[in-house]
mmCIF file of C-alpha atoms and ligand atoms in Angstrom:
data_model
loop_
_atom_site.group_PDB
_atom_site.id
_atom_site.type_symbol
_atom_site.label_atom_id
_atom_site.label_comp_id
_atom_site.label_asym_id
_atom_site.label_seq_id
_atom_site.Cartn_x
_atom_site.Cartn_y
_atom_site.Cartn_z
ATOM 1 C CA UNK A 1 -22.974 -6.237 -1.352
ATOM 2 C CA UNK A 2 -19.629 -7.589 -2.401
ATOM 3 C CA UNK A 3 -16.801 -8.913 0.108
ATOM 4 C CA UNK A 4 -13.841 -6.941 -0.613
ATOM 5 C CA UNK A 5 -9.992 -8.110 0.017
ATOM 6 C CA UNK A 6 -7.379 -5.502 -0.467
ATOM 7 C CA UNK A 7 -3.793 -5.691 1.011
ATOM 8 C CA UNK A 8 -0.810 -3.307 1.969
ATOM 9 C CA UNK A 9 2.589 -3.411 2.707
ATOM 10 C CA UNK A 10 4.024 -2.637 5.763
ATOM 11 C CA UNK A 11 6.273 0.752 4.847
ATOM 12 C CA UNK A 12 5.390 2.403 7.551
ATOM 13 C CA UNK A 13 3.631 5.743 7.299
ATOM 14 C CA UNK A 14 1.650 6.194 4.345
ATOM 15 C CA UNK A 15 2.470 9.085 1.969
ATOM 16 C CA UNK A 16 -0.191 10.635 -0.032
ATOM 17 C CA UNK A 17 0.978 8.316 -3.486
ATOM 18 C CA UNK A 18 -0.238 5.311 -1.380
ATOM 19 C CA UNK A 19 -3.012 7.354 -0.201
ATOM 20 C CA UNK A 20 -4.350 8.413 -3.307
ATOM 21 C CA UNK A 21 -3.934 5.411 -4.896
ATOM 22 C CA UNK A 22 -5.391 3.054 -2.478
ATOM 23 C CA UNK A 23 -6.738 4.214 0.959
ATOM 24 C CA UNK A 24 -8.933 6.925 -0.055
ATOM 25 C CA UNK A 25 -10.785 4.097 -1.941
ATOM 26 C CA UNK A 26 -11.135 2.063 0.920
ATOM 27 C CA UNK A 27 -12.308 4.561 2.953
ATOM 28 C CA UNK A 28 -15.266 4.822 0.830
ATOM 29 C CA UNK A 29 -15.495 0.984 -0.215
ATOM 30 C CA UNK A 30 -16.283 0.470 3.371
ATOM 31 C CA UNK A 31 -19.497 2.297 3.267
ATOM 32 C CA UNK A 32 -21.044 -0.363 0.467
ATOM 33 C CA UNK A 33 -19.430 -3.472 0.670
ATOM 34 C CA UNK A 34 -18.032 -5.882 3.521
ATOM 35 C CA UNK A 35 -14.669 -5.076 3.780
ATOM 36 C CA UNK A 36 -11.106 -6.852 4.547
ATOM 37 C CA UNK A 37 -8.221 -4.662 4.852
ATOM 38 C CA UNK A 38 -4.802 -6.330 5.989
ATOM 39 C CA UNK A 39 -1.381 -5.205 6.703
ATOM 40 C CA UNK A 40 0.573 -7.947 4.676
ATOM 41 C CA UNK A 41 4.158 -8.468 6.586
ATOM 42 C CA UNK A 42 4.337 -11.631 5.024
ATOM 43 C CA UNK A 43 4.637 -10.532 1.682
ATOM 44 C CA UNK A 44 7.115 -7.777 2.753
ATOM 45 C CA UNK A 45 9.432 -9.860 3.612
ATOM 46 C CA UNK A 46 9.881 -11.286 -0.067
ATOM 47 C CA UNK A 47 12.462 -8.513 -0.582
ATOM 48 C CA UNK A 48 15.322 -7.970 1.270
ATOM 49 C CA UNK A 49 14.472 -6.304 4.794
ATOM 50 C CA UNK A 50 15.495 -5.461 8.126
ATOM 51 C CA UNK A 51 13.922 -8.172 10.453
ATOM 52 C CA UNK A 52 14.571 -5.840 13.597
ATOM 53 C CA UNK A 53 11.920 -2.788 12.180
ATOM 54 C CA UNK A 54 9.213 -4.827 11.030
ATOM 55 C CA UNK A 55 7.247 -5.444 13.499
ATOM 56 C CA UNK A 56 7.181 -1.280 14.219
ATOM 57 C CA UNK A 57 6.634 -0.692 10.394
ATOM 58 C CA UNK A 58 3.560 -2.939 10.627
ATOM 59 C CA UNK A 59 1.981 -0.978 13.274
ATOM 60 C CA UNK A 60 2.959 2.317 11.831
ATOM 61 C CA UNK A 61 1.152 1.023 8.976
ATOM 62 C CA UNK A 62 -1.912 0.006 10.577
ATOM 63 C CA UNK A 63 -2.111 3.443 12.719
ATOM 64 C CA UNK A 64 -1.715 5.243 9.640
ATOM 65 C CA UNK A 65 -4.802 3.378 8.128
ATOM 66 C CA UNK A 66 -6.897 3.947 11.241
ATOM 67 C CA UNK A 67 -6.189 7.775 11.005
ATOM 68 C CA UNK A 68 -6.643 7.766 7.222
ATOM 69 C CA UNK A 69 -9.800 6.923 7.940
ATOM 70 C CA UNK A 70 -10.443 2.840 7.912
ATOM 71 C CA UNK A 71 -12.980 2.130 10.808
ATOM 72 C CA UNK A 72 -12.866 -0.903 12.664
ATOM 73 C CA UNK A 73 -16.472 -0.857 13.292
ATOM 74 C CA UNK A 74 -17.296 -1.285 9.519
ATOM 75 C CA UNK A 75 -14.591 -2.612 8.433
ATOM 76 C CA UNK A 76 -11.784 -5.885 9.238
ATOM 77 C CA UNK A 77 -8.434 -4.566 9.746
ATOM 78 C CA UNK A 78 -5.519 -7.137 10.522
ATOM 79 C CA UNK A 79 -2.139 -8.434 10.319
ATOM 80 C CA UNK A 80 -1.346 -10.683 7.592
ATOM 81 C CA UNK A 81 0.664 -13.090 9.479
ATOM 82 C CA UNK A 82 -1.935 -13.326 12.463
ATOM 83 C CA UNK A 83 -4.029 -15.441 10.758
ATOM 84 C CA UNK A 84 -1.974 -18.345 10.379
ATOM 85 C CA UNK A 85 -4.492 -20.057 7.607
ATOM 86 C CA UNK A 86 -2.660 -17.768 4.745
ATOM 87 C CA UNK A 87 0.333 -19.676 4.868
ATOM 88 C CA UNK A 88 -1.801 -22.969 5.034
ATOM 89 C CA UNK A 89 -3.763 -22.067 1.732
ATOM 90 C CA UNK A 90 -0.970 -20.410 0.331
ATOM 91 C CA UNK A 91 0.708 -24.059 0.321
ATOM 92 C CA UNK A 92 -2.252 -25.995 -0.659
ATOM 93 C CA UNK A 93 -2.837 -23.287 -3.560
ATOM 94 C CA UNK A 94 0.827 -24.167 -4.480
ATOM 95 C CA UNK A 95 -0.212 -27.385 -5.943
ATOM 96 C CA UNK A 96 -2.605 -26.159 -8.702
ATOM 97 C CA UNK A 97 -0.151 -23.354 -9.625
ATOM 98 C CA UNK A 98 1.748 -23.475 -12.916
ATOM 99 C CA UNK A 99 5.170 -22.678 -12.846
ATOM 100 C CA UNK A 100 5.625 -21.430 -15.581
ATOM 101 C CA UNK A 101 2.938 -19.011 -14.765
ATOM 102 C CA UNK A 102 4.602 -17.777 -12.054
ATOM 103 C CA UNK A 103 7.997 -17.246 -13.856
ATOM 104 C CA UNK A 104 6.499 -14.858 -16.707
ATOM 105 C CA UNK A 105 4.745 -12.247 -13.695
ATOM 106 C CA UNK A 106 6.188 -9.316 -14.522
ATOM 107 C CA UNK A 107 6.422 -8.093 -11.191
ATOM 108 C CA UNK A 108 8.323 -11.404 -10.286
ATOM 109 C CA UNK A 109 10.714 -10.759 -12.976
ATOM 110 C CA UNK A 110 11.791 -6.863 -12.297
ATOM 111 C CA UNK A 111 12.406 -7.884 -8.614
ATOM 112 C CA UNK A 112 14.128 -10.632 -8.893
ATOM 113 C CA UNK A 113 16.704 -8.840 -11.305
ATOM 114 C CA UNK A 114 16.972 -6.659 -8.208
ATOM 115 C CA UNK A 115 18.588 -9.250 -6.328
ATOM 116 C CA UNK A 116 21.178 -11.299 -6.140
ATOM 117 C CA UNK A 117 19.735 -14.625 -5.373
ATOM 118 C CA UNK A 118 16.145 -15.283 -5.997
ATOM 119 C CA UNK A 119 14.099 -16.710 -3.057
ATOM 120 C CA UNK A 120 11.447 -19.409 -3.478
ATOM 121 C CA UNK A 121 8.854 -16.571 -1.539
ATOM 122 C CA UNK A 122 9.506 -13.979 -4.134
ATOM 123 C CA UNK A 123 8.400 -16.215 -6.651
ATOM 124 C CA UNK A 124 5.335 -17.578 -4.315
ATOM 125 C CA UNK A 125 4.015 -14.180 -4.150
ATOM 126 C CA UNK A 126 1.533 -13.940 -6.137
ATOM 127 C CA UNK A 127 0.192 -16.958 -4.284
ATOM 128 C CA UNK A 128 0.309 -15.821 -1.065
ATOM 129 C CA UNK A 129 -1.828 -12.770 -2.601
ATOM 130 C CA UNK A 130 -4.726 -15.293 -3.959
ATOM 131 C CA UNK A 131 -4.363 -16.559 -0.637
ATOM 132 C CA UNK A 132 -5.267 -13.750 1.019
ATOM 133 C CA UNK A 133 -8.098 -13.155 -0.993
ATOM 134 C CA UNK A 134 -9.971 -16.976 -1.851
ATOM 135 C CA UNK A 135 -9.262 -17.310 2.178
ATOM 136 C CA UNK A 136 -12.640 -14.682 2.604
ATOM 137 C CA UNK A 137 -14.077 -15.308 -0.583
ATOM 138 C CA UNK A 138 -13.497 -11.955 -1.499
ATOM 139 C CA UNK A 139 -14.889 -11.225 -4.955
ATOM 140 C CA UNK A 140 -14.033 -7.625 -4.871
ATOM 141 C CA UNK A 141 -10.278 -6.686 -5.195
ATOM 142 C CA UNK A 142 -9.144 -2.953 -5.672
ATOM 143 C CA UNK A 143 -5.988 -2.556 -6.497
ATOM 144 C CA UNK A 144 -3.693 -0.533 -8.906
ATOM 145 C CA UNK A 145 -2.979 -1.399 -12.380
ATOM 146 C CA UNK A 146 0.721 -3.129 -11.437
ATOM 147 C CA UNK A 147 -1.186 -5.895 -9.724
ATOM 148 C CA UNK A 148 -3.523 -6.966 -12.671
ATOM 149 C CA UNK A 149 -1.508 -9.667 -13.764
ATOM 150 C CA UNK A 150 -1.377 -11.386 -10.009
ATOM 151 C CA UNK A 151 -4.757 -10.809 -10.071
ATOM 152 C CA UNK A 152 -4.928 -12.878 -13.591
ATOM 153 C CA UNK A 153 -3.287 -15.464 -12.006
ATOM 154 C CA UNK A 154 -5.189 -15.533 -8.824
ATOM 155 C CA UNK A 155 -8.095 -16.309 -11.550
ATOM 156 C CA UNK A 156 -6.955 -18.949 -12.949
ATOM 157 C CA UNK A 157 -5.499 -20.300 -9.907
ATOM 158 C CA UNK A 158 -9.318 -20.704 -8.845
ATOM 159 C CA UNK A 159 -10.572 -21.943 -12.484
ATOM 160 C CA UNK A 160 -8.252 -25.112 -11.592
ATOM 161 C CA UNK A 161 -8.724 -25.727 -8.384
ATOM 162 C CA UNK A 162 -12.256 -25.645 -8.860
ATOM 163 C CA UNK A 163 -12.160 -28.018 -11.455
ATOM 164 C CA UNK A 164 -10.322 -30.405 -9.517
ATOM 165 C CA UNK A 165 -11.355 -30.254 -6.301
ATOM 166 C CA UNK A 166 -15.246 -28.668 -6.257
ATOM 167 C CA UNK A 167 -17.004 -26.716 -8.894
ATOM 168 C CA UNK A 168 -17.996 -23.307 -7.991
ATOM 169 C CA UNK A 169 -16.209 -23.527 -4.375
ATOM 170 C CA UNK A 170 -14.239 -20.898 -4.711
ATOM 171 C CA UNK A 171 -14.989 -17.024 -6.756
ATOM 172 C CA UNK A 172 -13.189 -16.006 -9.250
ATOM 173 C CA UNK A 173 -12.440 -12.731 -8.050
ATOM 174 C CA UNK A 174 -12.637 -9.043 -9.691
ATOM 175 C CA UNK A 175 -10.086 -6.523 -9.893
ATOM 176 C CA UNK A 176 -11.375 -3.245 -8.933
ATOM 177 C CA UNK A 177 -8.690 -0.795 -10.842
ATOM 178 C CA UNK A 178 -8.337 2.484 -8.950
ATOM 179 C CA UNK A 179 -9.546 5.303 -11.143
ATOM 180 C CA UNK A 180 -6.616 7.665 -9.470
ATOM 181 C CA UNK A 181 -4.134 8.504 -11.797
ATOM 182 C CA UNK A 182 -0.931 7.549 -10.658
ATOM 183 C CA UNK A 183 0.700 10.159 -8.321
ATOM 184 C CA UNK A 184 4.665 10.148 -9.175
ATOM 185 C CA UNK A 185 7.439 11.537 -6.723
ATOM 186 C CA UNK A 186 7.364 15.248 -6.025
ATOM 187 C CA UNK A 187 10.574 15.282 -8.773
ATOM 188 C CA UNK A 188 8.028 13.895 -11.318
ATOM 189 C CA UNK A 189 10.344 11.152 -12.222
ATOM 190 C CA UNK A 190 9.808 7.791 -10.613
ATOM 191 C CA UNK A 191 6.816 6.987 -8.908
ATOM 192 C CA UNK A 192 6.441 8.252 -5.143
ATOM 193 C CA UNK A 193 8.275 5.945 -2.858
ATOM 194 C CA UNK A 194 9.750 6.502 0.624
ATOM 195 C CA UNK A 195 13.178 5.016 -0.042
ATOM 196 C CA UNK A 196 13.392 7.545 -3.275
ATOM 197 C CA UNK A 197 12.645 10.474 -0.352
ATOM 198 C CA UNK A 198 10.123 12.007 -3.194
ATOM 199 C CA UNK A 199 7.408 11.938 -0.744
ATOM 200 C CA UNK A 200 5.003 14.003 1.287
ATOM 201 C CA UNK A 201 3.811 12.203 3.955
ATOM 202 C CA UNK A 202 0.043 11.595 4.989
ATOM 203 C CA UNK A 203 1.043 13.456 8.680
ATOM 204 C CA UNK A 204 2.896 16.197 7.601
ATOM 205 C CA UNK A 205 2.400 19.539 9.281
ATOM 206 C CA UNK A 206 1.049 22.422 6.809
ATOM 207 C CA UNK A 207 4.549 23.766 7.029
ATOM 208 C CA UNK A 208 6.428 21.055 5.918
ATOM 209 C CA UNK A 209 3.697 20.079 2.986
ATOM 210 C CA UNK A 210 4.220 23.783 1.530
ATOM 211 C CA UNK A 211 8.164 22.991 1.455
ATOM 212 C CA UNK A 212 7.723 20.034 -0.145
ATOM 213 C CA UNK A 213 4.664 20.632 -2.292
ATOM 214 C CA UNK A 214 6.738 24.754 -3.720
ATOM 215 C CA UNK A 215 9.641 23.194 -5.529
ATOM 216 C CA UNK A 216 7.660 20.007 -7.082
ATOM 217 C CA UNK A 217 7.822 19.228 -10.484
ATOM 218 C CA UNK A 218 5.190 20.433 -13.341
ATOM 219 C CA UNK A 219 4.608 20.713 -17.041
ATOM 220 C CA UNK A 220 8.092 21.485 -17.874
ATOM 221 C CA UNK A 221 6.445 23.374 -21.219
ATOM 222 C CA UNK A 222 6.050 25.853 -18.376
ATOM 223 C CA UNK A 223 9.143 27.729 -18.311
ATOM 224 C CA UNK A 224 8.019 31.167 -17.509
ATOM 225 C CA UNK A 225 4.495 32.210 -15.951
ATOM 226 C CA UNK A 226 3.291 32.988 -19.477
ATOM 227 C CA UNK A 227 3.586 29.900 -20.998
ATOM 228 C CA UNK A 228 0.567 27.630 -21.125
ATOM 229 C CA UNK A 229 0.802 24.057 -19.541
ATOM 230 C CA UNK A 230 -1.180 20.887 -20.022
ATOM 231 C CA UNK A 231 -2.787 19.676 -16.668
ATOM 232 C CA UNK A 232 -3.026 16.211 -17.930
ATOM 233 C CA UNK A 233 0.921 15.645 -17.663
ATOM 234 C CA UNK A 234 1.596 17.709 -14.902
ATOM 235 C CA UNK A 235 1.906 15.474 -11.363
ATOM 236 C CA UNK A 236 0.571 18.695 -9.265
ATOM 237 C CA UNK A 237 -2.554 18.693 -11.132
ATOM 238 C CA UNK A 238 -2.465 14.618 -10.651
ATOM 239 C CA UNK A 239 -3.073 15.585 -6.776
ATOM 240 C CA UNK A 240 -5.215 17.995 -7.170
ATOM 241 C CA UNK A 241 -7.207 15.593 -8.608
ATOM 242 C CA UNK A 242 -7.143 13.441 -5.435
ATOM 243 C CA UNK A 243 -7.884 16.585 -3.115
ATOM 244 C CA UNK A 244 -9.608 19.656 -4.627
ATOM 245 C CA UNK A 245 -12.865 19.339 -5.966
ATOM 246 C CA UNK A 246 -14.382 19.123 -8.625
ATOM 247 C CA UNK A 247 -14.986 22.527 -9.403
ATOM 248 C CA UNK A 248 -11.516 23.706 -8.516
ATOM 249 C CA UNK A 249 -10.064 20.767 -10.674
ATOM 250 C CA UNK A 250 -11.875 22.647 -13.762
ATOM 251 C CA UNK A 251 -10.916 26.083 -12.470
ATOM 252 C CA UNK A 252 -7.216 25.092 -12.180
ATOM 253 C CA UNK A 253 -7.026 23.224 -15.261
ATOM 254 C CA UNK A 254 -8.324 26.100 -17.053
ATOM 255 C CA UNK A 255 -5.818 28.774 -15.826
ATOM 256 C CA UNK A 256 -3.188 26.257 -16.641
ATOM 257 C CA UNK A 257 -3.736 25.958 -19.862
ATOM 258 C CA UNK A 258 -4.120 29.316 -20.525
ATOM 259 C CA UNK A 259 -1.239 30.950 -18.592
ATOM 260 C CA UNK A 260 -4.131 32.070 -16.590
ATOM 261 C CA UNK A 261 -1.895 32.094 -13.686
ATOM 262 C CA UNK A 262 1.363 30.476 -12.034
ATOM 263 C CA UNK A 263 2.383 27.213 -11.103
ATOM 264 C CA UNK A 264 2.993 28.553 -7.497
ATOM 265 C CA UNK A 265 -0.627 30.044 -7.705
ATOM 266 C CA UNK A 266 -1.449 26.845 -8.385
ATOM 267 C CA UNK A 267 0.028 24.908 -5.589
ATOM 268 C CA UNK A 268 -1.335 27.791 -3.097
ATOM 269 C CA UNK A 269 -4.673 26.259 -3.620
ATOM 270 C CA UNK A 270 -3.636 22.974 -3.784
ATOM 271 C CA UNK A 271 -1.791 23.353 -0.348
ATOM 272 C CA UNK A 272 -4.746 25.046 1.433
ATOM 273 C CA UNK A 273 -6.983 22.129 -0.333
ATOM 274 C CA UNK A 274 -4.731 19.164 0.941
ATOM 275 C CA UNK A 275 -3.785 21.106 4.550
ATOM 276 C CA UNK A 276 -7.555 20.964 5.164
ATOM 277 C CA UNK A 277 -7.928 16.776 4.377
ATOM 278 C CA UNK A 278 -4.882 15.869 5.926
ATOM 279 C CA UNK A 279 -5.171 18.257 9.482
ATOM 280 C CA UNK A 280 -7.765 16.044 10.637
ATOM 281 C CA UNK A 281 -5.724 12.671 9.705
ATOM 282 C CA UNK A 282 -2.698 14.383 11.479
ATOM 283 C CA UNK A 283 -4.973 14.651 14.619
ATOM 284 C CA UNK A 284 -6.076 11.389 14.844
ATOM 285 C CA UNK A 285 -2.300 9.811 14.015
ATOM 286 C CA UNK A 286 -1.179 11.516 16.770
ATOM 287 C CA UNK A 287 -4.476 10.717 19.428
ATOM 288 C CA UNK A 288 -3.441 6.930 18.533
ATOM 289 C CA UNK A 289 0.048 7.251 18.897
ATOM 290 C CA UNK A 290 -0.907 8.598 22.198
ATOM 291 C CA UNK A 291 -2.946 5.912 23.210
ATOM 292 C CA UNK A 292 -0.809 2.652 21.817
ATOM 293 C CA UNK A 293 -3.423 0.181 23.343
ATOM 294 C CA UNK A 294 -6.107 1.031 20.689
ATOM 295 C CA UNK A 295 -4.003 0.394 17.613
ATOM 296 C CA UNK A 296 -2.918 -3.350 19.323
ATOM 297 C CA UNK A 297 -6.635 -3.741 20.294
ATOM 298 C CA UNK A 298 -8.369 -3.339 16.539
ATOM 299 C CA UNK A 299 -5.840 -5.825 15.430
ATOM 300 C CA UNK A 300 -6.727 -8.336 17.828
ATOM 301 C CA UNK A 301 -10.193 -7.851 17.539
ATOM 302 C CA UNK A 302 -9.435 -7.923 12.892
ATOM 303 C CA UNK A 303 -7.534 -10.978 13.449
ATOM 304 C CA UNK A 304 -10.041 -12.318 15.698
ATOM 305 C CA UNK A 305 -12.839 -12.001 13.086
ATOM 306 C CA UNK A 306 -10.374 -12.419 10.079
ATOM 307 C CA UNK A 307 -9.471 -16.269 11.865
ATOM 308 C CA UNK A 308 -13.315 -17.325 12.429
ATOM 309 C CA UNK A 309 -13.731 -16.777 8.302
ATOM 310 C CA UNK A 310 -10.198 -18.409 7.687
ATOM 311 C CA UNK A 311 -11.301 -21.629 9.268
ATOM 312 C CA UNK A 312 -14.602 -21.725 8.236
ATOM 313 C CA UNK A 313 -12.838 -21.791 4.567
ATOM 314 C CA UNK A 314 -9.952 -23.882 5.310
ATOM 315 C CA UNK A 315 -11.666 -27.231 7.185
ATOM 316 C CA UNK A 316 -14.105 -27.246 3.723
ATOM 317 C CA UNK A 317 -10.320 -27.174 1.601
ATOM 318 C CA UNK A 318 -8.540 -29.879 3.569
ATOM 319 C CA UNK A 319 -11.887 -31.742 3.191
ATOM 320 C CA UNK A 320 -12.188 -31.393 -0.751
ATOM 321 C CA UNK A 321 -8.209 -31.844 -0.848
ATOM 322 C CA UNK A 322 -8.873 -35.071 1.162
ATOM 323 C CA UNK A 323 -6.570 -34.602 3.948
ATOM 324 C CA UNK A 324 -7.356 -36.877 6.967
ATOM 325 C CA UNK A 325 -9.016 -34.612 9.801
ATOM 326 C CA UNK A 326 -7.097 -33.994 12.825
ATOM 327 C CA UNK A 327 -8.648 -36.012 15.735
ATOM 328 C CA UNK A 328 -10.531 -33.804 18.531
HETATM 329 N N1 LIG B 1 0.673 -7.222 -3.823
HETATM 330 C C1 LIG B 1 -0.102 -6.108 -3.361
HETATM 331 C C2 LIG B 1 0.696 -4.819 -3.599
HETATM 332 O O1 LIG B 1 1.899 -4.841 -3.595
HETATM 333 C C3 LIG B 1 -0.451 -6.210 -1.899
HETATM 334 C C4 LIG B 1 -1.345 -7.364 -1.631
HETATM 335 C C5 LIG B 1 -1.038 -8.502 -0.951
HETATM 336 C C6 LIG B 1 -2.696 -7.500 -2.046
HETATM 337 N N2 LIG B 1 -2.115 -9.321 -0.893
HETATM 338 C C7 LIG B 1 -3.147 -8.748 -1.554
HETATM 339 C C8 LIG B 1 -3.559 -6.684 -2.779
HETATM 340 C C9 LIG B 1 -4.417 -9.205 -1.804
HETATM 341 C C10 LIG B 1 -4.841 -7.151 -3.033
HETATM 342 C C11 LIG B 1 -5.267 -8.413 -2.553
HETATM 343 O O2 LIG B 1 0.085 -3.773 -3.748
#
């Protein structure tokens, strides 16, 4: 058994990209391996945001991973900035972190293009994220392809302190790349964000899936219901992948490529197919919103067990780093 970190911005309500490309591997990583799961504010706030929903985006968040299907009773689910030893490692990991290294992240340099003036934090990220992870121990990190390089980084970031401050303390973790393919935006342009409003939300109502899910984008080779398409570039078939099975997968592909039948056909199935995962996640979003005490309670209780780890790892740092224990 592996202990697995994995981390997710606060957004709000999750949408079926984030969904598919994260949280339905959770839900099963929690069944064979010890699992952290955290809700990480403080690397939201990297990018320009709106200090007055934050704290309301970070529970939406965390409701919509409870009804998703993350269970507190296998799994820890927390706030970020509740466990206050992040920022404390995050510093301490500062000092065996190359520059340079942190200038040529990719992800570093497309956001801060985005921007006007480039914050110190946005460049920290990616230390904040080994942070979050070398705080458990976590050897186990699933993530999607965009965070490979961080998760380079985080490697080496261990290699040196290691070598300077204790061989072996610290794991160098694993990525664990999500097998999904990548769901884009229900225009099949840019990949599915809320802000781009190319989205159909986890909690949806079967109505308001259908009207999203009729008009979205497929193999434009498809012009007319005789033409043949190719499943592997069309996004629909991308989410049937994450929620028909197997056998359907194979059935649709088939008529697909061989005009077989229509795209709307197509998304029929796919509707019914998705309508039937997501009514039960609809449910228990709205049982917790119902009942706000439960959401606040499993975050206590995460950050509870989340902070015994933390310090257990932190008092062995400051004691390799050599800082001068507090007095009693
Ligand atoms: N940077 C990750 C993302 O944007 C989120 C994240 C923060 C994370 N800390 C992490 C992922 C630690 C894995 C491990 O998706």
């Amino acid at each position: 058994m592996a202990r697995v970190f994995s981390g997710i911005q606060p957004s709000g309500e999750l949408h079926i990209g984030n969904y598919l490309g994260a949280v339905q591997n959770w839900v099963k990583l929690q069944d064979l391996h010890e699992c952290l799961f955290s809700v990480v504010d403080l690397h939201a706030i990297t990018q320009p945001y709106e200090a007055g929903g934050l704290a309301q985006r970070t529970e939406e968040m965390a409701l919509s991973l409870l009804a998703a299907g993350l269970d507190p009773d296998k799994s820890t689910i927390f706030v970020q900035s509740h466990v206050a030893e992040h920022t404390e490692l995050n510093w301490l990991l500062t000092i065996v972190t190359p520059l340079g290294e942190l200038e040529r992240q990719t992800q570093f340099k497309d956001k801060s293009q985005r921007q006007e003036s480039v914050s110190a934090g946005l460049l920290n990220y990616p230390v904040l994220q080994a942070a979050d992870v070398l705080l458990y121990k976590a050897t186990l990190v699933p993530v999607g392809e965009d965070q490979l390089q961080h998760l380079e980084l985080m490697r080496e970031i261990v290699r040196r302190w290691n070598a300077r401050f204790g061989a072996d303390f610290f794991p160098e973790p694993q990525a664990q790349l999500s097998t999904a393919r990548r769901v884009l935006g229900l225009d099949g342009q840019a990949k599915m964000s809320k802000s781009l409003g190319n989205t159909i939300g986890l909690f949806d109502p079967p109505d308001s899936i259908w009207e999203k899910l009729r008009p979205a984008a497929t193999d434009p080779a498809r012009k007319t219901r005789k033409d043949p398409g190719n499943p592997d570039i069309c996004n629909v078939f991308t989410i049937h992948q994450g929620f028909s099975a197997p056998a359907v997968q194979a059935d649709v592909a088939h008529k697909c490529r061989t005009a077989g039948w229509g795209c709307l056909d197509c998304k029929r199935v796919l509707a019914d197919n998705m309508i039937a995962a997501l009514t039960p996640m609809r449910e228990r979003a709205a049982a917790l919103r119902a009942d706000p005490r439960r959401v606040r309670d499993v975050l206590r209780a995460g950050a509870a067990k989340a902070r015994a780890l933390a310090r257990q790892t932190m008092a062995e740092v400051r004691r390799r780093m050599g800082l001068l224990p507090a007095e009693a």
